Each structure stands twice: as C-alpha cells, then as structure tokens.
Short mmCIF file of C-alpha atoms and ligand atoms in Angstrom, two decimals:
data_model
loop_
_atom_site.label_atom_id
_atom_site.label_comp_id
_atom_site.label_asym_id
_atom_site.label_seq_id
_atom_site.Cartn_x
_atom_site.Cartn_y
_atom_site.Cartn_z
CA MET A 1 9.73 16.14 75.07
CA LYS A 2 10.17 13.51 77.71
CA ILE A 3 13.09 11.14 78.28
CA ILE A 4 12.16 7.01 79.61
CA ASP A 5 15.41 6.37 82.15
CA ASP A 6 14.38 2.47 82.66
CA ILE A 7 16.81 0.52 81.49
CA LYS A 8 15.41 -1.04 77.53
CA LEU A 9 17.18 -4.49 76.79
CA ASP A 10 17.98 -6.34 73.48
CA PHE A 11 18.90 -10.15 72.73
CA ASN A 12 22.48 -9.48 73.88
CA ASP A 13 21.97 -7.70 76.75
CA VAL A 14 21.02 -10.94 78.54
CA LEU A 15 21.71 -14.51 79.53
CA ILE A 16 18.66 -16.91 80.81
CA ARG A 17 19.60 -18.22 84.11
CA PRO A 18 20.02 -22.09 84.60
CA ARG A 19 17.68 -24.31 87.06
CA ARG A 20 17.03 -27.50 88.55
CA SER A 21 15.20 -29.73 85.81
CA ASN A 22 13.68 -32.65 85.97
CA LEU A 23 13.49 -33.53 82.40
CA SER A 24 16.41 -36.24 81.36
CA SER A 25 16.55 -35.97 77.55
CA ARG A 26 16.13 -32.58 75.15
CA SER A 27 13.85 -35.53 73.14
CA GLU A 28 11.56 -34.66 75.88
CA VAL A 29 10.60 -30.93 74.80
CA ASP A 30 7.67 -30.32 72.63
CA THR A 31 8.25 -27.79 70.39
CA ILE A 32 5.20 -27.68 68.98
CA ARG A 33 2.28 -25.26 70.61
CA GLU A 34 -1.45 -25.10 70.34
CA PHE A 35 -3.16 -21.61 69.70
CA SER A 36 -6.57 -20.16 70.17
CA PHE A 37 -6.72 -16.69 69.25
CA PRO A 38 -9.07 -13.71 70.77
CA HIS A 39 -10.76 -12.94 67.02
CA ALA A 40 -10.55 -16.25 64.44
CA SER A 41 -12.08 -19.18 64.76
CA ARG A 42 -9.51 -21.51 63.76
CA LYS A 43 -7.15 -23.14 65.97
CA LEU A 44 -3.22 -23.61 65.16
CA SER A 45 -1.19 -26.31 66.56
CA CYS A 46 2.64 -25.39 64.77
CA SER A 47 6.24 -24.56 65.90
CA PRO A 48 5.84 -20.85 66.30
CA ILE A 49 8.85 -20.18 64.75
CA MET A 50 8.02 -17.72 61.13
CA ALA A 51 9.78 -16.82 57.78
CA ALA A 52 9.52 -13.32 57.14
CA ASN A 53 7.50 -12.73 54.00
CA MET A 54 10.13 -10.81 52.71
CA ASP A 55 10.94 -11.49 49.02
CA THR A 56 13.76 -13.76 49.14
CA THR A 57 12.72 -15.69 52.65
CA GLY A 58 8.91 -15.90 52.24
CA SER A 59 9.32 -18.29 49.17
CA PHE A 60 6.79 -21.11 48.57
CA GLU A 61 10.23 -23.50 48.42
CA MET A 62 10.48 -22.37 52.35
CA ALA A 63 6.58 -22.63 52.96
CA LYS A 64 7.58 -26.58 51.63
CA CYS A 65 10.70 -26.75 54.07
CA LEU A 66 9.04 -24.76 57.07
CA SER A 67 5.80 -27.50 56.88
CA LYS A 68 7.22 -30.29 57.10
CA PHE A 69 8.78 -28.35 60.88
CA GLN A 70 5.28 -27.87 61.37
CA ALA A 71 6.58 -24.00 61.08
CA ILE A 72 5.28 -20.95 59.47
CA THR A 73 5.75 -19.26 56.28
CA CYS A 74 4.62 -15.70 55.88
CA LEU A 75 4.84 -15.40 51.64
CA HIS A 76 5.77 -12.32 50.18
CA LYS A 77 3.45 -9.86 49.01
CA HIS A 78 5.02 -9.87 45.16
CA TYR A 79 3.36 -13.29 44.05
CA THR A 80 0.57 -12.61 41.34
CA ALA A 81 -2.70 -13.47 42.20
CA ASN A 82 -2.56 -16.80 39.47
CA GLN A 83 0.54 -18.24 41.23
CA LEU A 84 -0.80 -18.04 44.96
CA ILE A 85 -4.68 -19.67 43.73
CA ASN A 86 -1.91 -22.43 42.10
CA PHE A 87 -0.41 -23.02 45.40
CA PHE A 88 -2.92 -23.35 47.37
CA GLU A 89 -5.25 -25.33 45.33
CA ASN A 90 -1.88 -28.09 45.31
CA ASN A 91 -0.68 -27.20 49.16
CA GLN A 92 -4.17 -27.98 50.89
CA ASN A 93 -2.16 -29.87 53.51
CA ILE A 94 0.18 -27.00 54.61
CA LEU A 95 -2.58 -24.21 54.62
CA HIS A 96 -2.77 -23.51 58.32
CA LEU A 97 0.96 -22.69 58.26
CA VAL A 98 1.24 -20.40 55.44
CA PHE A 99 0.29 -16.32 55.41
CA CYS A 100 -0.46 -14.46 52.61
CA SER A 101 0.83 -11.21 53.22
CA ILE A 102 -0.49 -8.39 51.74
CA GLY A 103 0.26 -4.00 52.78
CA THR A 104 -3.02 -1.33 53.49
CA SER A 105 -3.26 -0.50 49.72
CA GLN A 106 -6.75 -1.14 47.49
CA LYS A 107 -4.85 -2.95 45.04
CA ASP A 108 -3.28 -5.67 47.26
CA ILE A 109 -6.65 -6.02 49.03
CA ASP A 110 -8.64 -6.78 46.01
CA LYS A 111 -5.90 -9.05 45.26
CA ILE A 112 -6.50 -10.92 48.07
CA LYS A 113 -9.87 -11.13 47.46
CA TYR A 114 -9.20 -12.41 43.93
CA VAL A 115 -7.33 -15.11 45.64
CA TYR A 116 -9.86 -15.97 48.35
CA ASN A 117 -12.89 -16.18 45.77
CA GLN A 118 -11.27 -18.58 43.38
CA LEU A 119 -10.23 -20.83 45.97
CA LYS A 120 -13.05 -21.09 47.73
CA GLU A 121 -15.43 -20.97 44.39
CA ASN A 122 -12.94 -24.22 43.99
CA ASN A 123 -14.72 -25.52 47.02
CA LYS A 124 -10.62 -25.08 48.65
CA ASN A 125 -9.48 -23.61 52.46
CA ILE A 126 -8.57 -20.17 52.73
CA PRO A 127 -4.88 -19.35 54.06
CA ASN A 128 -4.69 -16.92 56.94
CA ILE A 129 -3.73 -13.65 56.60
CA CYS A 130 -0.20 -10.97 57.29
CA ILE A 131 -0.88 -7.72 57.02
CA ASP A 132 2.59 -5.95 57.18
CA ILE A 133 3.73 -1.99 57.22
CA ALA A 134 6.53 -0.74 57.94
CA ASN A 135 5.27 1.80 60.70
CA GLY A 136 2.07 0.16 62.00
CA TYR A 137 0.80 3.25 64.16
CA SER A 138 -1.87 4.93 61.58
CA GLU A 139 -5.40 4.43 62.09
CA ASN A 140 -5.78 3.66 58.51
CA PHE A 141 -3.56 0.76 59.95
CA VAL A 142 -6.32 -0.22 62.59
CA ASN A 143 -9.32 0.42 60.29
CA LYS A 144 -8.02 -1.72 57.15
CA ALA A 145 -7.33 -4.45 59.66
CA TYR A 146 -10.92 -4.31 60.72
CA THR A 147 -12.14 -4.48 57.28
CA ILE A 148 -10.14 -7.44 56.76
CA ARG A 149 -10.88 -9.30 60.02
CA LYS A 150 -15.09 -8.47 58.68
CA MET A 151 -14.54 -10.29 55.28
CA TYR A 152 -12.70 -13.23 56.85
CA PRO A 153 -13.77 -14.17 60.74
CA GLU A 154 -12.68 -17.89 60.44
CA ILE A 155 -8.69 -17.07 59.33
CA ILE A 156 -6.03 -15.55 61.69
CA ILE A 157 -4.55 -11.96 61.41
CA ILE A 158 -1.25 -11.32 61.87
CA ALA A 159 -0.03 -7.24 61.71
CA GLY A 160 2.60 -5.23 62.41
CA ASN A 161 4.53 -3.76 62.97
CA VAL A 162 4.90 -1.79 66.09
CA VAL A 163 6.62 -2.08 69.46
CA THR A 164 4.43 -0.19 72.54
CA PRO A 165 1.60 -1.72 74.80
CA GLU A 166 -0.67 0.48 73.88
CA MET A 167 -0.81 -0.26 70.13
CA THR A 168 -1.01 -3.70 70.33
CA GLU A 169 -3.81 -3.47 72.38
CA GLU A 170 -5.64 -0.97 69.67
CA LEU A 171 -4.66 -3.36 66.72
CA ILE A 172 -5.92 -6.59 69.07
CA LEU A 173 -9.00 -5.02 70.26
CA ARG A 174 -10.41 -2.63 67.29
CA GLY A 175 -8.33 -4.32 64.02
CA GLY A 176 -9.27 -7.71 64.76
CA VAL A 177 -5.70 -8.87 64.82
CA ASP A 178 -5.32 -11.87 66.54
CA ILE A 179 -1.33 -11.68 66.50
CA VAL A 180 0.35 -8.04 66.43
CA LYS A 181 4.40 -8.23 64.99
CA ILE A 182 6.45 -6.20 67.56
CA GLY A 183 9.81 -4.85 65.93
CA ILE A 184 10.82 -1.25 64.59
CA GLY A 185 14.92 -1.48 63.70
CA SER A 186 15.83 -3.96 64.67
CA GLY A 187 16.13 -6.26 61.61
CA SER A 188 19.07 -7.90 59.75
CA VAL A 189 18.94 -5.17 56.74
CA CYS A 190 16.81 -2.62 57.95
CA THR A 191 18.19 1.01 58.29
CA THR A 192 15.37 3.02 60.16
CA ARG A 193 17.18 3.39 63.23
CA LEU A 194 19.89 5.19 61.26
CA LYS A 195 18.12 7.33 59.15
CA THR A 196 14.85 8.41 61.69
CA GLY A 197 16.67 7.50 65.00
CA ILE A 198 13.16 5.94 65.62
CA GLY A 199 12.97 1.74 67.10
CA TYR A 200 12.82 -0.02 70.56
CA PRO A 201 15.11 -2.51 72.35
CA GLN A 202 13.42 -6.08 71.32
CA LEU A 203 13.43 -7.96 73.71
CA SER A 204 12.40 -5.02 76.35
CA ALA A 205 9.52 -4.31 73.81
CA ILE A 206 8.64 -8.25 73.08
CA MET A 207 8.03 -8.13 76.99
CA GLU A 208 6.29 -4.88 77.30
CA CYS A 209 3.99 -5.92 74.40
CA GLY A 210 3.53 -9.81 75.00
CA ASP A 211 1.59 -8.82 78.45
CA ALA A 212 -0.28 -6.34 76.48
CA ALA A 213 -1.66 -8.79 74.09
CA HIS A 214 -1.30 -11.37 76.35
CA GLY A 215 -4.42 -9.87 78.74
CA LEU A 216 -6.82 -9.53 75.85
CA GLY A 217 -6.06 -13.40 74.60
CA GLY A 218 -3.96 -12.42 71.70
CA HIS A 219 -1.16 -12.58 70.89
CA ILE A 220 2.35 -11.65 70.00
CA CYS A 221 5.43 -12.18 67.17
CA SER A 222 8.42 -11.03 67.77
CA ASP A 223 9.78 -9.70 64.42
CA GLY A 224 13.69 -9.14 63.28
CA GLY A 225 17.10 -8.53 65.02
CA CYS A 226 17.69 -12.73 66.07
CA VAL A 227 21.29 -13.59 64.99
CA ILE A 228 21.91 -16.66 66.52
CA PRO A 229 19.54 -19.32 67.98
CA ALA A 230 19.79 -17.98 71.17
CA ASP A 231 18.06 -14.73 70.33
CA ILE A 232 15.29 -17.02 69.36
CA CYS A 233 15.35 -18.62 73.29
CA LYS A 234 15.32 -15.31 74.68
CA ALA A 235 13.07 -13.75 72.69
CA PHE A 236 10.67 -16.91 73.88
CA GLY A 237 12.20 -16.77 77.22
CA GLY A 238 10.82 -13.17 77.64
CA ASN A 239 6.92 -13.32 76.15
CA ALA A 240 7.00 -13.74 72.42
CA ASP A 241 4.42 -16.65 71.24
CA PHE A 242 5.44 -16.23 67.66
CA VAL A 243 9.75 -15.65 66.32
CA MET A 244 10.19 -14.26 62.86
CA LEU A 245 13.29 -14.62 61.15
CA GLY A 246 14.38 -12.91 57.77
CA GLY A 247 18.36 -12.68 58.33
CA MET A 248 18.86 -16.25 59.76
CA LEU A 249 16.74 -18.54 56.94
CA ALA A 250 18.46 -15.70 54.03
CA GLY A 251 21.10 -17.77 52.17
CA THR A 252 19.75 -20.85 52.96
CA ASP A 253 18.90 -23.12 49.75
CA CYS A 254 14.79 -22.88 49.83
CA CYS A 255 15.07 -18.64 49.16
CA ASP A 256 14.06 -17.27 46.44
CA GLY A 257 16.12 -13.85 45.00
CA GLU A 258 19.34 -13.65 42.97
CA TRP A 259 21.71 -16.19 43.22
CA GLU A 260 24.94 -16.49 42.08
CA TYR A 261 26.39 -19.58 41.00
CA GLU A 262 29.72 -21.12 39.86
CA TRP A 263 30.09 -23.92 37.87
CA ARG A 264 32.52 -26.74 39.63
CA CYS A 265 34.04 -30.09 38.10
CA LYS A 266 31.84 -33.31 39.73
CA THR A 267 34.62 -35.36 39.67
CA LEU A 268 37.75 -34.01 40.60
CA GLY A 269 38.77 -32.39 44.00
CA GLU A 270 37.65 -29.93 45.49
CA ASP A 271 40.95 -27.23 45.77
CA GLU A 272 43.12 -28.25 42.90
CA THR A 273 40.32 -27.70 40.57
CA ARG A 274 38.81 -24.18 41.74
CA ASN A 275 40.37 -23.00 38.40
CA LYS A 276 39.50 -26.02 35.76
CA GLU A 277 36.13 -25.55 36.96
CA TRP A 278 35.77 -21.65 36.01
CA TRP A 279 37.17 -22.10 32.97
CA GLN A 280 36.17 -25.59 31.24
CA PRO A 281 32.40 -25.69 32.71
CA PHE A 282 31.36 -27.17 29.51
CA ASP A 283 34.07 -29.68 28.68
CA PRO A 284 32.22 -33.00 28.36
CA GLN A 285 35.89 -34.45 30.10
CA TYR A 286 34.80 -32.06 33.40
CA PRO A 287 30.74 -32.57 34.06
CA THR A 288 30.03 -29.79 35.77
CA GLU A 289 27.92 -29.18 38.22
CA LYS A 290 25.55 -25.27 39.32
CA ARG A 291 26.09 -24.41 42.66
CA LYS A 292 24.72 -21.61 45.15
CA VAL A 293 26.95 -18.96 45.67
CA TYR A 294 25.63 -15.91 47.22
CA LEU A 295 22.65 -14.49 47.32
CA LYS A 296 21.65 -11.24 47.14
CA PHE A 297 19.34 -10.24 50.20
CA TYR A 298 17.92 -6.86 51.17
CA GLY A 299 15.40 -5.11 53.11
CA MET A 300 11.89 -4.66 51.63
CA SER A 301 12.23 -0.76 52.36
CA SER A 302 15.82 -0.39 50.49
CA LYS A 303 16.28 0.88 47.08
CA GLU A 304 17.06 -2.51 45.37
CA ALA A 305 13.86 -3.64 46.59
CA MET A 306 11.45 -0.68 45.46
CA SER A 307 12.97 -0.33 42.20
CA LYS A 308 12.09 -4.23 41.50
CA HIS A 309 8.56 -3.79 42.99
CA ASP A 310 7.33 -0.46 42.64
CA GLY A 311 9.38 0.95 39.67
CA GLY A 312 12.09 3.35 41.70
CA VAL A 313 11.86 4.93 44.95
CA ALA A 314 9.41 7.60 45.16
CA ASN A 315 10.51 11.14 45.67
CA TYR A 316 9.35 11.94 49.11
CA ARG A 317 10.59 8.50 50.71
CA THR A 318 14.00 7.69 51.36
CA SER A 319 15.24 3.52 51.78
CA GLU A 320 14.95 2.30 54.87
CA GLY A 321 16.99 -1.01 54.16
CA ARG A 322 20.40 -2.47 52.85
CA CYS A 323 21.82 -4.35 50.01
CA VAL A 324 24.11 -7.33 51.01
CA ARG A 325 25.19 -9.86 49.10
CA ILE A 326 25.90 -13.27 51.66
CA PRO A 327 27.28 -16.82 51.34
CA TYR A 328 25.04 -19.74 50.67
CA LYS A 329 24.82 -21.29 54.35
CA GLY A 330 23.17 -24.36 53.01
CA THR A 331 19.68 -26.20 53.62
CA THR A 332 17.04 -24.47 55.14
CA GLN A 333 16.51 -27.95 56.93
CA ASN A 334 19.93 -28.01 58.49
CA ILE A 335 19.01 -25.07 59.60
CA MET A 336 15.88 -25.01 61.13
CA GLN A 337 17.32 -28.22 62.82
CA ASP A 338 19.93 -26.04 64.23
CA ILE A 339 17.16 -23.68 66.00
CA LEU A 340 14.87 -26.07 67.32
CA GLY A 341 17.98 -28.22 68.48
CA GLY A 342 18.59 -24.96 70.16
CA ILE A 343 15.19 -24.44 71.70
CA ARG A 344 14.56 -28.15 72.99
CA SER A 345 18.24 -27.71 74.66
CA ALA A 346 17.23 -24.56 76.41
CA CYS A 347 14.77 -26.09 78.10
CA THR A 348 16.71 -28.49 79.19
CA TYR A 349 18.39 -26.20 81.18
CA ILE A 350 15.89 -24.45 83.27
CA GLY A 351 12.98 -27.33 83.16
CA ALA A 352 10.58 -26.14 80.47
CA LYS A 353 8.99 -28.93 79.31
CA SER A 354 7.50 -27.37 75.86
CA ILE A 355 7.24 -23.41 74.49
CA LYS A 356 4.89 -22.31 75.71
CA ASP A 357 6.74 -23.22 79.35
CA PHE A 358 9.26 -21.47 78.32
CA SER A 359 8.47 -17.80 79.35
CA LYS A 360 7.17 -19.58 83.16
CA LYS A 361 10.83 -20.39 83.41
CA THR A 362 13.10 -18.43 82.18
CA ILE A 363 14.48 -15.99 84.88
CA PHE A 364 17.07 -13.48 82.82
CA ILE A 365 20.43 -11.91 84.01
CA ARG A 366 21.71 -8.41 82.38
CA VAL A 367 25.41 -9.42 81.29
CA ASN A 368 28.07 -7.34 79.70
CA ASN A 369 28.89 -10.41 77.67
CA THR A 370 27.29 -12.81 76.28
CA HIS A 371 30.40 -15.03 75.10
CA ASN A 372 33.61 -15.68 74.38
CA ARG A 373 34.73 -14.96 71.21
CA ILE A 374 38.46 -15.70 71.22
CA TYR A 375 38.52 -18.54 68.40
CA GLU A 376 35.14 -17.03 66.70
CA LYS A 377 36.91 -15.59 63.32
CA TYR A 378 38.54 -19.31 63.07
CA ASP A 379 34.45 -20.60 62.99
CA LYS A 380 34.36 -23.19 59.88
P1 LIG B 1 16.11 -10.49 61.00
O1 LIG B 1 15.18 -11.71 60.96
O2 LIG B 1 16.71 -10.27 59.70
O3 LIG B 1 16.84 -8.89 61.59
O4 LIG B 1 14.49 -9.00 60.52
C1 LIG B 1 13.89 -9.42 59.74
C2 LIG B 1 12.67 -8.21 59.45
O5 LIG B 1 13.05 -6.89 59.34
C3 LIG B 1 11.48 -8.47 58.88
O6 LIG B 1 10.50 -9.72 59.23
C4 LIG B 1 10.60 -7.03 58.61
O7 LIG B 1 9.87 -6.44 59.84
C5 LIG B 1 11.74 -5.71 59.01
N1 LIG B 1 12.50 -5.72 57.62
C6 LIG B 1 12.55 -6.16 56.34
N2 LIG B 1 13.44 -5.49 55.17
C7 LIG B 1 12.85 -3.86 56.07
C8 LIG B 1 13.52 -2.79 55.40
O8 LIG B 1 14.09 -2.78 54.18
N3 LIG B 1 12.96 -1.86 56.38
C9 LIG B 1 13.02 -2.03 57.81
N4 LIG B 1 12.99 -0.86 59.23
N5 LIG B 1 12.55 -2.99 57.99
C10 LIG B 1 12.90 -4.23 57.32
#
C-alpha cells in the first residue's frame, strides 16, 4: 500500500485568474479548433464539446442539433444497424461530427463492421468511432482498440475511460487511439466511487493525462463532472482538448428516452388553467398541447440501463449508476449557446483568442469558495 500526498483537484477547487487581454469583444473569440491526430488520416474542425454516448443524450436528434454548433455527438450503442445505416446515409454532411459507439464485445464489433460495409458499398463515408468501457485498464481493451484501428485507418478513434498518464500513453501508442477519454467516477449519475472507492479528481486527471497525450501528438477528452459552463472552461484550461457532457445536456429537448408529458391548454393562461388542462385534455373548447415535463435519466451501468439493454443485472455485477427524474430544461440549442457564450467570455477575461489558446493562458488559483450562493434557491 502506498499513499500519494500531493493535492489533487476537482473543478470546484479552483478559479481561473483574469489577466490583461487585448480582446475587445467576445465575438472575436473562435470556438472552433482544428485537429490532426496521431493515427487517423482525417482532420477535424469542430467546437470541441461532445454529447455523451448515453442512451438519452447520444441521440440522432442531438447529433443534428449539435452539428449546427459544429459540436460532436457520440451516439449511444443501442441503435440497431439499420437505424445507423439509415441515419448516416441521410446525414453525410454532419458525418465528421458524429461518433458511433461500441464496447469491446464481438457482437458490437460485428455490428459496426456490417454498418460500415453497407455504407462503403453504397459509396458513403463512414463515421468515427468511440470505444467505451467503464474500466479502460484492461489489456483486452487495448488489443481490441488496435484491432479496430487496423480495420479503419482513416477514422478518428476515441476510447476510454482511464485517469492516469501511463494508461493514456498505452492507449495512444499500442491501441492506435487518437483521443483518450478521461474520467472515472466523476459523472452526474455515476456511483462507482460509492460502490468501489475508485476514482480520481477530474481536473488533476485531465492535467496529468493531457500532458502525457500531448507528448505523443494525441488528445484527451474530459468526460464527466461538468455541472455548470464554468467547469467546461476549467477543463479546457486544465489541458482538455475535448469536453464530454452527459448531465448538462440531459433534460434538453433533443434527448431520447422516457419523457413524462403534461397536457396544457393553448388558449388559457398558464396559472389559472393548471387544473383544467389536466382533466380536459381532449375538450375541443380547450385545445391542448403536449409538453415535456420530466426525463428519466440514468447511468449506463445502472440497474435501469442493464434491465433495458441486457435483460437485467448479471449476478456477478452491481449497479454503478443512479436513476433520476430531471425536469425539462428547454432547448438543447439554448444550453449550447449558454455554454459557448461562457467559453467566449472566459477567453476574453484571460486574453485567449481561441479555445486552443485557453490552456496556455490559464492560471488556476486554489480556492475554498468558488461563488456566492445566497440567492441560488430563488433562481428562476
Ligand atoms: P456527466 O457529464 O453526466 O457528469 O458525466 C457523463 C459521463 O458519466 C459519461 O460520459 C460516462 O463516462 C459516465 N457514466 C455514464 N453512466 C455511468 C454509469 O452508470 N456509471 C458510471 N460509473 N459512469 C457513468
């Protein structure tokens, strides 16, 4: 047994220090970044924000919406082969911004082979790949990643999750991975730290793994733990090339999954009609509309996810995810604007002309308190 005494940081342990800047407006900031990769022959020009490949946030609708911001979507792995073929055949324009997710099972690899063969036969381009397993520390994972790299030399491969530099290097060097996904236990609906005691504070994980990846020409994606736009800025400041979001996009209109709806009257005012709209949804005098109210959001290793996709929790496993009911948050578009607006503003505070410059200009200050919470509970 050994103890590491150095302080390891999370997003809420720091603030970013402002510094002299010659940017006069947020509109001067470029949120698009150009990437080239250690293995993929493809290049990528994008806003480096990714929707997580959870079965709520990694939806086709999300991909269409995020592509308007040139942001990325990692689709969840539960779409059927035919659904994927159909989507990619009809959305070739956004293909470079969409990653197909797979695990390491033979079934997943066979599915991707089938989808990609069909697309190639129809003279269509193939999308990039996200190889996702909860614990990226296995030899088998590295080998499987390398098998996929050999099959598709041109595509961008993102794989994870890990939290340490040596495994980041291993995945890039021996797994043929371009972007390593960093984060264990930090997710909003993740209970790994509660069940296993395993984890690593997210900001320190990305600082340490980012250094390792960049030394090899690779990149990292900070996955999990962003709760507010400031956390995304801190992730970029701390060396992340990409930031993946689950909980922050969950509950926005482009999510798939089990929504709870309410019927409300279109013609009457909101407050006085709250009762009527419940008991008279089909009365022609009161035309009604269906509105999203809550979304069931759960971890991909939760009991709910395993029951839905794998027919239950295997007897040698435990659930490592939470299931929550979250209120509808409005449009994905609004949330994305808020996030990109936050990044632009942060850039102007530190004199960074682009997201690429952000980490070079970042000086973190360790703090005990990140912001004033007095009126938080009155927030509308
Ligand atoms: P969030 O942005 O919600 O904080 O984190 C999203 C990330 O949490 C996902 O991209 C994924 O890496 C992780 N995650 C999703 N579901 C689960 C789960 O059931 N268990 C664990 N341990 N992590 C999860």
